[in-house]
Amino acid sequence: MPGIRHIQWTSERSLRIETDAPSHAISQGLRRASLPWVLDVVPADGSLLILINPEASMPQDPARAIVLAIDRLGNVEQQPRRHVIPVCYEPPYAPDLPDVARLMGMALDELVRWHTSTEFTVAFLGFAPGFGYLSGLPDGVRVPRLASPRTRLPAGSVGLAGPYTGVYALPGPGGWRIIGRTNLVMFDAQRQEPALLNAGDVVQFAPISAKEFAA
Amino acid sequence: MSLRVVEVVGQASVQDMGRPGHAHTGVPRGGAADTLSLRLANIAAGNTPDTAGVEMAMGRLVLEAMTPCRVAFSSGERALEAIDLRVGDRVEACPSAGLCRAYVAVTGGLGVSSVLGSGSTLLSAGLGGFEGRALRAGDVLPIGESSGEPVPIPAWVRAMLALTLRRRVLRVTTYGAQTQCPTGLLQVSNKADRVGVRLERSVPARAIDTGPSMGVLHGTVQAPSTGELVILGPDGPTTGGYATVGTIIAADLPAVGQLCPGQWVRLEAVGREEALACLRQRTEAVVRLVG
């Protein structure tokens, strides 16, 4: 299978696969293969973690069974799903916009233009339900987290940290620098697919005014 | 049928065996921090082991029967017997000495609706359980229909439970870890909840840089740059960039769920076969009871 660089146990109930290709395609394929002893397949930054039910009956060599299952997936690359997320970059929704502009060496409107003209890719989800790590920042750019995280950010807050941008799907604490807010519901447990974003999806942000945001 | 919450000191929440299958969307598995105690309480109450019950952490919980019903607790070796309640009867659940959590199973289970396949409360996201939140005085908990008969828990199983929950040498697998597993004593800090249990080292360690984010699980031991260790709990994150020193074996997770601030523990590396054998032994004991 192209894409697998290394597979190894990280506990008696988890296998880590290091991948060359984006890990989400293999991850999605493995979830669809629905092996009864596999509980979760979690893509991350260049690797994926397979959680195994240690109380289920499993094959003699689960690592080999996983490699075979991935082999059988064949070409798993799919057309990525695309999302357009409306974002208001105006006060009071963008408290850290000036800081981020300074850190990235851009003027305010330049930063907004860059953020809304770039196609970001969902590298993986984590931290909290529905929270996607979106890659697509200029090469080498890392945005430092706030020295002390805010204790409560509203849902929909759009921020940057490290090499990623992302949207807080639920209200809660957060240390990313906030440059805007969306009113799109990023996570809803009652939906057929609770998380709006999936690893591998393509995201574009579209600017809206404070008036449109409130409407 | 229903039970009324009369008093909560500490944190009480509805938990079952959690919701696997959603970690790729950032939703942790969740579920009871000590699944062994909840399973045994359920068996004692005549439920299937994975039924939703109440997890009580660091305090006490008083419940009052609004209709006749049957409950069973697990708070270490104590209780684990089905108790029949008449209307107005009150029961109190609190952890045994040296333990952090107690569980209450109600015959018929708690009538909470299933969210993403589980009745567990994910407190950080306000999801599942009873209105997505911790229980408060005045809450009325609906009780489900019951068909099962209570199963008496033999003395040797209680003894096994008491020993399992009071384990202070926590076994870890260390292969694939980024940094060395400390061999010295570690003290449980007061930052211990369903997201993670923080351990302070007796010997200070050098800070380790964060790396690329990897999938992590309930039991992963992270070494954040601040120098202490964190054992991720059932509601912990699904990915993380901190270096890891290993993963607590599944058989010792109930003991982690029972750690109280101030207690001392040590980590001991074991192999995969031993980790699986420990769990198998315990699973078989539980299965024998049900079967």
mmCIF file of C-alpha atoms in Angstrom, chain A residues 17-192:
data_model
loop_
_atom_site.group_PDB
_atom_site.id
_atom_site.type_symbol
_atom_site.label_atom_id
_atom_site.label_comp_id
_atom_site.label_asym_id
_atom_site.label_seq_id
_atom_site.Cartn_x
_atom_site.Cartn_y
_atom_site.Cartn_z
ATOM 1 C CA ILE A 17 0.655 4.124 11.472
ATOM 2 C CA GLU A 18 3.017 6.727 10.101
ATOM 3 C CA THR A 19 1.955 7.808 6.653
ATOM 4 C CA ASP A 20 3.504 9.594 3.686
ATOM 5 C CA ALA A 21 0.209 10.563 2.127
ATOM 6 C CA PRO A 22 -2.363 12.538 4.160
ATOM 7 C CA SER A 23 -3.569 10.138 6.849
ATOM 8 C CA HIS A 24 -7.272 10.943 6.457
ATOM 9 C CA ALA A 25 -7.828 8.949 3.270
ATOM 10 C CA ILE A 26 -6.538 5.710 4.830
ATOM 11 C CA SER A 27 -8.356 6.585 8.027
ATOM 12 C CA GLN A 28 -11.705 7.024 6.265
ATOM 13 C CA GLY A 29 -11.237 3.800 4.326
ATOM 14 C CA LEU A 30 -10.436 1.853 7.501
ATOM 15 C CA ARG A 31 -13.521 3.201 9.256
ATOM 16 C CA ARG A 32 -15.667 2.111 6.316
ATOM 17 C CA ALA A 33 -14.058 -1.367 6.427
ATOM 18 C CA SER A 34 -15.649 -1.561 9.944
ATOM 19 C CA LEU A 35 -13.501 -4.278 11.494
ATOM 20 C CA PRO A 36 -15.453 -5.385 14.589
ATOM 21 C CA TRP A 37 -12.406 -5.201 16.913
ATOM 22 C CA VAL A 38 -11.464 -1.662 15.814
ATOM 23 C CA LEU A 39 -13.099 1.036 17.965
ATOM 24 C CA ASP A 40 -11.702 4.233 16.456
ATOM 25 C CA VAL A 41 -9.397 5.408 13.698
ATOM 26 C CA VAL A 42 -7.939 8.841 14.442
ATOM 27 C CA PRO A 43 -5.993 10.744 11.778
ATOM 28 C CA ALA A 44 -3.452 13.319 12.952
ATOM 29 C CA ASP A 45 -0.385 15.157 11.682
ATOM 30 C CA GLY A 46 1.394 12.571 9.491
ATOM 31 C CA SER A 47 0.131 9.571 11.429
ATOM 32 C CA LEU A 48 -3.038 7.795 12.407
ATOM 33 C CA LEU A 49 -3.955 5.948 15.564
ATOM 34 C CA ILE A 50 -6.065 2.809 15.549
ATOM 35 C CA LEU A 51 -7.834 2.029 18.820
ATOM 36 C CA ILE A 52 -8.564 -1.639 19.343
ATOM 37 C CA ASN A 53 -11.061 -3.198 21.733
ATOM 38 C CA PRO A 54 -8.769 -5.360 23.870
ATOM 39 C CA GLU A 55 -11.754 -7.360 25.124
ATOM 40 C CA ALA A 56 -12.985 -8.315 21.638
ATOM 41 C CA SER A 57 -11.801 -11.403 19.820
ATOM 42 C CA MET A 58 -9.217 -10.270 17.305
ATOM 43 C CA PRO A 59 -6.955 -11.805 14.690
ATOM 44 C CA GLN A 60 -3.683 -13.481 15.703
ATOM 45 C CA ASP A 61 -1.695 -10.539 14.318
ATOM 46 C CA PRO A 62 -3.882 -7.400 14.339
ATOM 47 C CA ALA A 63 -1.109 -5.200 12.891
ATOM 48 C CA ARG A 64 -0.884 -7.456 9.845
ATOM 49 C CA ALA A 65 -4.676 -7.573 9.551
ATOM 50 C CA ILE A 66 -4.708 -3.758 9.436
ATOM 51 C CA VAL A 67 -2.042 -3.629 6.732
ATOM 52 C CA LEU A 68 -4.024 -6.179 4.686
ATOM 53 C CA ALA A 69 -7.232 -4.207 5.187
ATOM 54 C CA ILE A 70 -5.488 -1.046 3.974
ATOM 55 C CA ASP A 71 -4.147 -2.978 0.968
ATOM 56 C CA ARG A 72 -7.660 -4.041 0.067
ATOM 57 C CA LEU A 73 -8.869 -0.434 0.162
ATOM 58 C CA GLY A 74 -7.071 0.203 -3.143
ATOM 59 C CA ASN A 75 -7.269 3.799 -4.215
ATOM 60 C CA VAL A 76 -8.951 5.569 -1.329
ATOM 61 C CA GLU A 77 -8.411 9.130 -2.513
ATOM 62 C CA GLN A 78 -11.745 10.848 -2.948
ATOM 63 C CA GLN A 79 -12.875 14.199 -4.238
ATOM 64 C CA PRO A 80 -12.660 16.371 -1.122
ATOM 65 C CA ARG A 81 -15.855 17.927 0.229
ATOM 66 C CA ARG A 82 -15.806 21.721 0.076
ATOM 67 C CA HIS A 83 -17.206 24.175 2.625
ATOM 68 C CA VAL A 84 -17.644 27.924 2.488
ATOM 69 C CA ILE A 85 -17.695 29.365 6.015
ATOM 70 C CA PRO A 86 -18.987 32.952 6.386
ATOM 71 C CA VAL A 87 -16.855 34.912 8.857
ATOM 72 C CA CYS A 88 -17.221 38.393 10.311
ATOM 73 C CA TYR A 89 -13.758 39.928 10.765
ATOM 74 C CA GLU A 90 -15.084 43.136 12.408
ATOM 75 C CA PRO A 91 -15.061 44.190 16.075
ATOM 76 C CA PRO A 92 -16.100 42.906 18.536
ATOM 77 C CA TYR A 93 -15.678 39.495 16.880
ATOM 78 C CA ALA A 94 -11.980 39.831 16.009
ATOM 79 C CA PRO A 95 -10.084 40.816 19.193
ATOM 80 C CA ASP A 96 -6.681 39.536 18.019
ATOM 81 C CA LEU A 97 -6.834 40.657 14.363
ATOM 82 C CA PRO A 98 -4.297 43.502 14.864
ATOM 83 C CA ASP A 99 -1.871 41.205 16.745
ATOM 84 C CA VAL A 100 -2.061 38.474 14.108
ATOM 85 C CA ALA A 101 -1.599 41.013 11.310
ATOM 86 C CA ARG A 102 1.520 42.310 13.053
ATOM 87 C CA LEU A 103 2.838 38.749 13.670
ATOM 88 C CA MET A 104 2.300 37.847 10.018
ATOM 89 C CA GLY A 105 3.635 41.149 8.717
ATOM 90 C CA MET A 106 0.406 42.153 6.993
ATOM 91 C CA ALA A 107 -1.991 45.108 7.070
ATOM 92 C CA LEU A 108 -5.434 44.366 8.595
ATOM 93 C CA ASP A 109 -7.269 44.249 5.251
ATOM 94 C CA GLU A 110 -4.419 42.263 3.741
ATOM 95 C CA LEU A 111 -4.791 39.615 6.477
ATOM 96 C CA VAL A 112 -8.535 39.354 5.857
ATOM 97 C CA ARG A 113 -7.944 39.142 2.095
ATOM 98 C CA TRP A 114 -5.382 36.373 2.608
ATOM 99 C CA HIS A 115 -7.633 34.435 5.023
ATOM 100 C CA THR A 116 -10.621 34.618 2.664
ATOM 101 C CA SER A 117 -8.739 33.851 -0.558
ATOM 102 C CA THR A 118 -6.850 30.794 0.667
ATOM 103 C CA GLU A 119 -8.122 27.235 0.283
ATOM 104 C CA PHE A 120 -7.418 25.544 3.603
ATOM 105 C CA THR A 121 -7.383 21.782 4.102
ATOM 106 C CA VAL A 122 -8.690 20.073 7.235
ATOM 107 C CA ALA A 123 -5.558 18.218 8.394
ATOM 108 C CA PHE A 124 -7.346 16.484 11.277
ATOM 109 C CA LEU A 125 -9.841 17.098 14.093
ATOM 110 C CA GLY A 126 -9.059 17.099 17.792
ATOM 111 C CA PHE A 127 -8.936 19.141 21.015
ATOM 112 C CA ALA A 128 -12.749 19.248 21.252
ATOM 113 C CA PRO A 129 -15.776 17.915 19.323
ATOM 114 C CA GLY A 130 -15.822 19.276 15.770
ATOM 115 C CA PHE A 131 -12.602 21.306 16.092
ATOM 116 C CA GLY A 132 -10.624 21.087 12.838
ATOM 117 C CA TYR A 133 -6.934 21.924 12.399
ATOM 118 C CA LEU A 134 -6.813 23.644 8.995
ATOM 119 C CA SER A 135 -3.491 23.796 7.171
ATOM 120 C CA GLY A 136 -2.662 26.322 4.481
ATOM 121 C CA LEU A 137 -0.706 29.030 6.285
ATOM 122 C CA PRO A 138 2.302 30.367 4.308
ATOM 123 C CA ASP A 139 5.314 28.048 4.603
ATOM 124 C CA GLY A 140 7.233 28.484 7.829
ATOM 125 C CA VAL A 141 4.640 30.774 9.451
ATOM 126 C CA ARG A 142 3.812 29.856 13.065
ATOM 127 C CA VAL A 143 1.385 31.979 15.087
ATOM 128 C CA PRO A 144 2.166 31.804 18.812
ATOM 129 C CA ARG A 145 -0.712 30.897 21.127
ATOM 130 C CA LEU A 146 -1.871 33.464 23.695
ATOM 131 C CA ALA A 147 0.382 33.350 26.759
ATOM 132 C CA SER A 148 -2.687 32.615 28.848
ATOM 133 C CA PRO A 149 -5.782 31.045 27.224
ATOM 134 C CA ARG A 150 -9.150 32.811 27.394
ATOM 135 C CA THR A 151 -11.429 31.044 29.833
ATOM 136 C CA ARG A 152 -14.486 31.159 27.586
ATOM 137 C CA LEU A 153 -14.681 31.709 23.846
ATOM 138 C CA PRO A 154 -18.039 31.719 22.060
ATOM 139 C CA ALA A 155 -18.770 28.967 19.547
ATOM 140 C CA GLY A 156 -17.802 29.991 16.027
ATOM 141 C CA SER A 157 -14.665 31.895 17.053
ATOM 142 C CA VAL A 158 -12.133 31.716 14.207
ATOM 143 C CA GLY A 159 -8.499 31.671 15.252
ATOM 144 C CA LEU A 160 -4.910 30.907 14.357
ATOM 145 C CA ALA A 161 -2.206 29.054 16.282
ATOM 146 C CA GLY A 162 0.967 27.295 15.203
ATOM 147 C CA PRO A 163 0.769 26.396 11.503
ATOM 148 C CA TYR A 164 -3.052 26.151 11.635
ATOM 149 C CA THR A 165 -6.258 28.144 11.457
ATOM 150 C CA GLY A 166 -9.510 26.766 12.869
ATOM 151 C CA VAL A 167 -13.011 27.381 14.190
ATOM 152 C CA TYR A 168 -14.037 26.738 17.799
ATOM 153 C CA ALA A 169 -17.041 24.469 17.290
ATOM 154 C CA LEU A 170 -18.320 24.735 20.869
ATOM 155 C CA PRO A 171 -17.983 27.416 23.544
ATOM 156 C CA GLY A 172 -15.085 26.815 25.909
ATOM 157 C CA PRO A 173 -11.575 27.848 26.896
ATOM 158 C CA GLY A 174 -9.038 28.519 24.146
ATOM 159 C CA GLY A 175 -5.560 29.896 23.516
ATOM 160 C CA TRP A 176 -5.768 30.556 19.774
ATOM 161 C CA ARG A 177 -5.646 34.148 18.508
ATOM 162 C CA ILE A 178 -9.128 35.137 17.378
ATOM 163 C CA ILE A 179 -9.562 37.031 14.095
ATOM 164 C CA GLY A 180 -13.290 36.592 13.454
ATOM 165 C CA ARG A 181 -16.476 34.680 14.125
ATOM 166 C CA THR A 182 -18.896 32.550 12.111
ATOM 167 C CA ASN A 183 -22.535 31.810 12.890
ATOM 168 C CA LEU A 184 -22.373 28.468 11.100
ATOM 169 C CA VAL A 185 -23.039 25.566 13.501
ATOM 170 C CA MET A 186 -19.812 23.551 13.350
ATOM 171 C CA PHE A 187 -20.941 20.712 15.639
ATOM 172 C CA ASP A 188 -24.454 19.498 16.463
ATOM 173 C CA ALA A 189 -24.874 16.107 18.123
ATOM 174 C CA GLN A 190 -28.428 15.860 16.702
ATOM 175 C CA ARG A 191 -27.267 15.980 13.070
ATOM 176 C CA GLN A 192 -26.702 12.816 11.062
#
